[in-house]
Amino acid sequence: MGKVRSETIMHWDGSMSTREPSPMLPRIPDNDDLILYDYEYNASLIPPVSAAHKGMWRYSALLPLDDQEVRYPLFVGNTPLIAPDPLRQLTQLPRLWLKDETRTPTGSNKDRATALVLEYALRNKIGVVSCASTGNVAVSLAVGAAASGIKAVNFVPAHVSESKLRIMQLAGATVFKVEGGYECAFAFSRKAARLLGWGDRNTGVNPLTLEAKKTVALEIWEQLGWRVPDVLVVPVGDGITMSAMVKGFRELKACGVTERLPRIIGVQAEYCQPLKEAWERGEVALQRRYQSSARTIADGIAVDAPIGAALALHDIQESKGAFVAVSDDDTLHAISILARYAGVLAEPAAASTFACLKPALASGLITPDDEVVLYITGSGLKQPQYLAPERPSSHLVHDFAEVERILSSF
Ligand SMILES: *Cc1c(COP(=O)(O)O)cnc(C)c1O
């Protein structure tokens, strides 16, 4: 049916020739060859259209949407759950998975929330949507709004990542850089939306953001073959990404298809760990004002006053999980490990999930038999300055003899 007819070769000039097929290996064609198949008007070579092409919208029965056709134009959801063998061997965790959210329109999990908020805006003829953001929400809103014909207004900390800022501007968003940091940007954004009647995409205050982000839990369960993992590692800033995950698994339970929640490990940055500290003090809400003077490279989780603090502390407890904090150095190392052993290019906040494995294994939060999913929330391609090779290797050559000389000691 679909097997390669390796004996038939078509050359670029249109001539055909045949070769002996190898009984052992499929023949690798020369660069002027094409691989041909037994087409024969055989429609069964084309896979059926499945619901997967709808991305996150295939869970619309668990989203606050009526059954109108979805208008949002960008593809969101159905990101891969991958099991890189080199990473499993390196970590000695044979049941380790990465939920790879780097492959979304703007390379972060924020695209799910943006999609649902803008779908709502399109249906309700809302022409301007605004947000406050440490970077990824604003990038996501700028790009999603551009594709939807909606105006985006972003409030970001003045020290926002330069490369993320450029993408917002590239997509035509109006950007306010706010001196007082993310907390202040949040207050300005909410006030502007209220005064001017804009759509408010702010995480935690617009319930659609949590609803959309929970779809990732449904995907993980489905991709594992309708199974809940033992442990889920999630980076935590405002806490909504993590609480949305818990809500997703809680709803699977409520639907009667699962029986338990995974243990959730919430990862924070050492330089900014208000929830981890509150957790250790046994608080159920943030009691004291946290101010991190130092700045972590993990901007996606650099939040001093998490909007979802109370919910996050509750959800971690309900899941029988814990908070772990990781250093920037360990996060940088994790970025290079994920690139070299998994082929995944992660930004700092996302790579912090890998950095947390070592302390979590050491303290018994994770055991080697556990099925563990790391939520890789954002792509490193937006912040290439952190894609720093630990052992740089490249060779400038002038002729092939030099290539041979270098390869002789390979
Ligand atoms: C936003 C973000 C997070 C954390 O999400 P919260 O809902 O703020 O907790 C983690 N990683 C990345 C890459 C993010 O952009």
PDB file of N, CA, C and O and ligand atoms in Angstrom, residues 107-110 134-137 164 182 203 213 234-242 299-301 303 347-350 375-379, ligand 1:
ATOM      1  N   GLY A 107       4.844  30.477  20.650  1.00  0.00           N
ATOM      2  CA  GLY A 107       5.777  29.724  21.467  1.00  0.00           C
ATOM      3  C   GLY A 107       5.566  29.841  22.963  1.00  0.00           C
ATOM      4  O   GLY A 107       6.534  29.856  23.717  1.00  0.00           O
ATOM      5  N   SER A 108       4.315  29.909  23.410  1.00  0.00           N
ATOM      6  CA  SER A 108       4.087  29.775  24.851  1.00  0.00           C
ATOM      7  C   SER A 108       2.659  29.324  25.119  1.00  0.00           C
ATOM      8  O   SER A 108       1.779  29.441  24.263  1.00  0.00           O
ATOM      9  N   ASN A 109       2.453  28.825  26.331  1.00  0.00           N
ATOM     10  CA  ASN A 109       1.118  28.342  26.712  1.00  0.00           C
ATOM     11  C   ASN A 109       0.101  29.476  26.750  1.00  0.00           C
ATOM     12  O   ASN A 109      -1.091  29.240  26.780  1.00  0.00           O
ATOM     13  N   LYS A 110       0.568  30.735  26.722  1.00  0.00           N
ATOM     14  CA  LYS A 110      -0.355  31.874  26.751  1.00  0.00           C
ATOM     15  C   LYS A 110      -1.257  31.914  25.515  1.00  0.00           C
ATOM     16  O   LYS A 110      -2.314  32.538  25.535  1.00  0.00           O
ATOM     17  N   THR A 134       4.485  39.975  31.831  1.00  0.00           N
ATOM     18  CA  THR A 134       5.936  40.005  31.959  1.00  0.00           C
ATOM     19  C   THR A 134       6.587  39.761  30.591  1.00  0.00           C
ATOM     20  O   THR A 134       7.783  39.857  30.460  1.00  0.00           O
ATOM     21  N   GLY A 135       5.796  39.412  29.587  1.00  0.00           N
ATOM     22  CA  GLY A 135       6.349  39.240  28.234  1.00  0.00           C
ATOM     23  C   GLY A 135       5.497  38.353  27.339  1.00  0.00           C
ATOM     24  O   GLY A 135       4.988  38.787  26.309  1.00  0.00           O
ATOM     25  N   ASN A 136       5.294  37.098  27.760  1.00  0.00           N
ATOM     26  CA  ASN A 136       4.654  36.144  26.846  1.00  0.00           C
ATOM     27  C   ASN A 136       3.181  36.417  26.577  1.00  0.00           C
ATOM     28  O   ASN A 136       2.707  36.229  25.457  1.00  0.00           O
ATOM     29  N   VAL A 137       2.438  36.867  27.579  1.00  0.00           N
ATOM     30  CA  VAL A 137       1.026  37.185  27.346  1.00  0.00           C
ATOM     31  C   VAL A 137       0.930  38.302  26.311  1.00  0.00           C
ATOM     32  O   VAL A 137       0.124  38.255  25.376  1.00  0.00           O
ATOM     33  N   LYS A 164      11.220  40.052  23.238  1.00  0.00           N
ATOM     34  CA  LYS A 164       9.759  39.899  23.322  1.00  0.00           C
ATOM     35  C   LYS A 164       9.073  41.220  22.958  1.00  0.00           C
ATOM     36  O   LYS A 164       8.066  41.246  22.249  1.00  0.00           O
ATOM     37  N   TYR A 182       5.683  44.757  36.953  1.00  0.00           N
ATOM     38  CA  TYR A 182       4.498  43.999  36.518  1.00  0.00           C
ATOM     39  C   TYR A 182       3.259  44.336  37.342  1.00  0.00           C
ATOM     40  O   TYR A 182       2.156  44.493  36.808  1.00  0.00           O
ATOM     41  N   THR A 203      -4.677  37.750  33.139  1.00  0.00           N
ATOM     42  CA  THR A 203      -4.706  36.405  33.678  1.00  0.00           C
ATOM     43  C   THR A 203      -5.296  36.441  35.085  1.00  0.00           C
ATOM     44  O   THR A 203      -5.055  37.371  35.849  1.00  0.00           O
ATOM     45  N   LYS A 213      -6.560  27.512  29.537  1.00  0.00           N
ATOM     46  CA  LYS A 213      -5.306  26.839  29.924  1.00  0.00           C
ATOM     47  C   LYS A 213      -5.534  25.440  30.465  1.00  0.00           C
ATOM     48  O   LYS A 213      -4.627  24.616  30.453  1.00  0.00           O
ATOM     49  N   VAL A 234       5.106  22.103  36.940  1.00  0.00           N
ATOM     50  CA  VAL A 234       4.586  23.305  36.281  1.00  0.00           C
ATOM     51  C   VAL A 234       5.289  24.549  36.825  1.00  0.00           C
ATOM     52  O   VAL A 234       5.340  24.739  38.048  1.00  0.00           O
ATOM     53  N   PRO A 235       5.826  25.410  35.961  1.00  0.00           N
ATOM     54  CA  PRO A 235       6.395  26.668  36.471  1.00  0.00           C
ATOM     55  C   PRO A 235       5.276  27.597  36.932  1.00  0.00           C
ATOM     56  O   PRO A 235       4.217  27.668  36.307  1.00  0.00           O
ATOM     57  N   VAL A 236       5.520  28.321  38.022  1.00  0.00           N
ATOM     58  CA  VAL A 236       4.453  29.118  38.628  1.00  0.00           C
ATOM     59  C   VAL A 236       4.861  30.583  38.785  1.00  0.00           C
ATOM     60  O   VAL A 236       5.841  30.903  39.461  1.00  0.00           O
ATOM     61  N   GLY A 237       4.107  31.473  38.139  1.00  0.00           N
ATOM     62  CA  GLY A 237       4.270  32.909  38.322  1.00  0.00           C
ATOM     63  C   GLY A 237       3.036  33.433  39.032  1.00  0.00           C
ATOM     64  O   GLY A 237       2.961  33.471  40.256  1.00  0.00           O
ATOM     65  N   ASP A 238       2.008  33.799  38.256  1.00  0.00           N
ATOM     66  CA  ASP A 238       0.724  34.187  38.846  1.00  0.00           C
ATOM     67  C   ASP A 238      -0.035  32.993  39.394  1.00  0.00           C
ATOM     68  O   ASP A 238      -0.963  33.147  40.193  1.00  0.00           O
ATOM     69  N   GLY A 239       0.303  31.807  38.910  1.00  0.00           N
ATOM     70  CA  GLY A 239      -0.318  30.589  39.430  1.00  0.00           C
ATOM     71  C   GLY A 239      -1.476  30.064  38.598  1.00  0.00           C
ATOM     72  O   GLY A 239      -1.983  28.977  38.859  1.00  0.00           O
ATOM     73  N   ILE A 240      -1.904  30.839  37.607  1.00  0.00           N
ATOM     74  CA  ILE A 240      -3.094  30.437  36.844  1.00  0.00           C
ATOM     75  C   ILE A 240      -2.814  29.216  35.964  1.00  0.00           C
ATOM     76  O   ILE A 240      -3.646  28.317  35.844  1.00  0.00           O
ATOM     77  N   THR A 241      -1.636  29.187  35.357  1.00  0.00           N
ATOM     78  CA  THR A 241      -1.268  28.036  34.519  1.00  0.00           C
ATOM     79  C   THR A 241      -1.393  26.745  35.331  1.00  0.00           C
ATOM     80  O   THR A 241      -1.939  25.749  34.856  1.00  0.00           O
ATOM     81  N   MET A 242      -0.903  26.776  36.556  1.00  0.00           N
ATOM     82  CA  MET A 242      -0.920  25.589  37.404  1.00  0.00           C
ATOM     83  C   MET A 242      -2.333  25.268  37.896  1.00  0.00           C
ATOM     84  O   MET A 242      -2.774  24.113  37.835  1.00  0.00           O
ATOM     85  N   ASP A 299      11.760  35.293  33.336  1.00  0.00           N
ATOM     86  CA  ASP A 299      10.771  36.371  33.390  1.00  0.00           C
ATOM     87  C   ASP A 299       9.335  35.855  33.384  1.00  0.00           C
ATOM     88  O   ASP A 299       8.449  36.494  33.943  1.00  0.00           O
ATOM     89  N   GLY A 300       9.111  34.698  32.788  1.00  0.00           N
ATOM     90  CA  GLY A 300       7.755  34.146  32.729  1.00  0.00           C
ATOM     91  C   GLY A 300       7.168  33.839  34.091  1.00  0.00           C
ATOM     92  O   GLY A 300       5.951  33.734  34.243  1.00  0.00           O
ATOM     93  N   ILE A 301       8.035  33.671  35.111  1.00  0.00           N
ATOM     94  CA  ILE A 301       7.523  33.374  36.450  1.00  0.00           C
ATOM     95  C   ILE A 301       8.000  34.407  37.473  1.00  0.00           C
ATOM     96  O   ILE A 301       7.978  34.160  38.675  1.00  0.00           O
ATOM     97  N   VAL A 303       7.005  36.991  39.328  1.00  0.00           N
ATOM     98  CA  VAL A 303       5.810  37.690  39.810  1.00  0.00           C
ATOM     99  C   VAL A 303       5.881  37.795  41.332  1.00  0.00           C
ATOM    100  O   VAL A 303       5.845  36.782  42.026  1.00  0.00           O
ATOM    101  N   GLU A 347      12.608  28.383  27.001  1.00  0.00           N
ATOM    102  CA  GLU A 347      13.001  29.629  27.653  1.00  0.00           C
ATOM    103  C   GLU A 347      13.213  29.337  29.150  1.00  0.00           C
ATOM    104  O   GLU A 347      12.834  28.264  29.646  1.00  0.00           O
ATOM    105  N   PRO A 348      13.814  30.278  29.887  1.00  0.00           N
ATOM    106  CA  PRO A 348      14.159  29.978  31.275  1.00  0.00           C
ATOM    107  C   PRO A 348      12.982  29.472  32.127  1.00  0.00           C
ATOM    108  O   PRO A 348      13.107  28.442  32.803  1.00  0.00           O
ATOM    109  N   ALA A 349      11.841  30.158  32.102  1.00  0.00           N
ATOM    110  CA  ALA A 349      10.724  29.728  32.956  1.00  0.00           C
ATOM    111  C   ALA A 349      10.346  28.276  32.658  1.00  0.00           C
ATOM    112  O   ALA A 349      10.043  27.497  33.569  1.00  0.00           O
ATOM    113  N   ALA A 350      10.374  27.912  31.391  1.00  0.00           N
ATOM    114  CA  ALA A 350       9.998  26.548  30.997  1.00  0.00           C
ATOM    115  C   ALA A 350      11.045  25.539  31.441  1.00  0.00           C
ATOM    116  O   ALA A 350      10.725  24.457  31.947  1.00  0.00           O
ATOM    117  N   TYR A 375       5.989  20.392  32.194  1.00  0.00           N
ATOM    118  CA  TYR A 375       5.252  21.292  31.311  1.00  0.00           C
ATOM    119  C   TYR A 375       6.225  22.344  30.771  1.00  0.00           C
ATOM    120  O   TYR A 375       6.626  23.260  31.498  1.00  0.00           O
ATOM    121  N   ILE A 376       6.608  22.177  29.509  1.00  0.00           N
ATOM    122  CA  ILE A 376       7.564  23.090  28.868  1.00  0.00           C
ATOM    123  C   ILE A 376       6.752  24.232  28.265  1.00  0.00           C
ATOM    124  O   ILE A 376       6.259  24.160  27.144  1.00  0.00           O
ATOM    125  N   THR A 377       6.616  25.296  29.060  1.00  0.00           N
ATOM    126  CA  THR A 377       5.608  26.329  28.774  1.00  0.00           C
ATOM    127  C   THR A 377       5.994  27.338  27.700  1.00  0.00           C
ATOM    128  O   THR A 377       5.124  28.030  27.182  1.00  0.00           O
ATOM    129  N   GLY A 378       7.296  27.477  27.391  1.00  0.00           N
ATOM    130  CA  GLY A 378       7.633  28.529  26.434  1.00  0.00           C
ATOM    131  C   GLY A 378       8.924  28.260  25.675  1.00  0.00           C
ATOM    132  O   GLY A 378       9.841  27.600  26.161  1.00  0.00           O
ATOM    133  N   SER A 379       8.991  28.808  24.476  1.00  0.00           N
ATOM    134  CA  SER A 379      10.109  28.564  23.565  1.00  0.00           C
ATOM    135  C   SER A 379      11.305  29.467  23.842  1.00  0.00           C
ATOM    136  O   SER A 379      11.143  30.665  24.095  1.00  0.00           O
TER     137      SER A 379
HETATM  138  C1  LIG B   1       3.219  32.698  32.132  1.00  0.00           C
HETATM  139  C2  LIG B   1       4.250  31.660  32.138  1.00  0.00           C
HETATM  140  C3  LIG B   1       4.367  30.753  33.187  1.00  0.00           C
HETATM  141  C4  LIG B   1       3.560  30.814  34.460  1.00  0.00           C
HETATM  142  O1  LIG B   1       2.209  31.007  34.312  1.00  0.00           O
HETATM  143  P1  LIG B   1       1.359  31.704  35.472  1.00  0.00           P
HETATM  144  O2  LIG B   1      -0.038  31.487  35.074  1.00  0.00           O
HETATM  145  O3  LIG B   1       1.762  33.141  35.521  1.00  0.00           O
HETATM  146  O4  LIG B   1       1.728  31.013  36.736  1.00  0.00           O
HETATM  147  C5  LIG B   1       5.335  29.777  33.065  1.00  0.00           C
HETATM  148  N1  LIG B   1       6.151  29.694  31.997  1.00  0.00           N
HETATM  149  C6  LIG B   1       6.054  30.555  30.979  1.00  0.00           C
HETATM  150  C7  LIG B   1       6.996  30.418  29.832  1.00  0.00           C
HETATM  151  C8  LIG B   1       5.119  31.566  31.002  1.00  0.00           C
HETATM  152  O5  LIG B   1       5.048  32.430  29.990  1.00  0.00           O
END
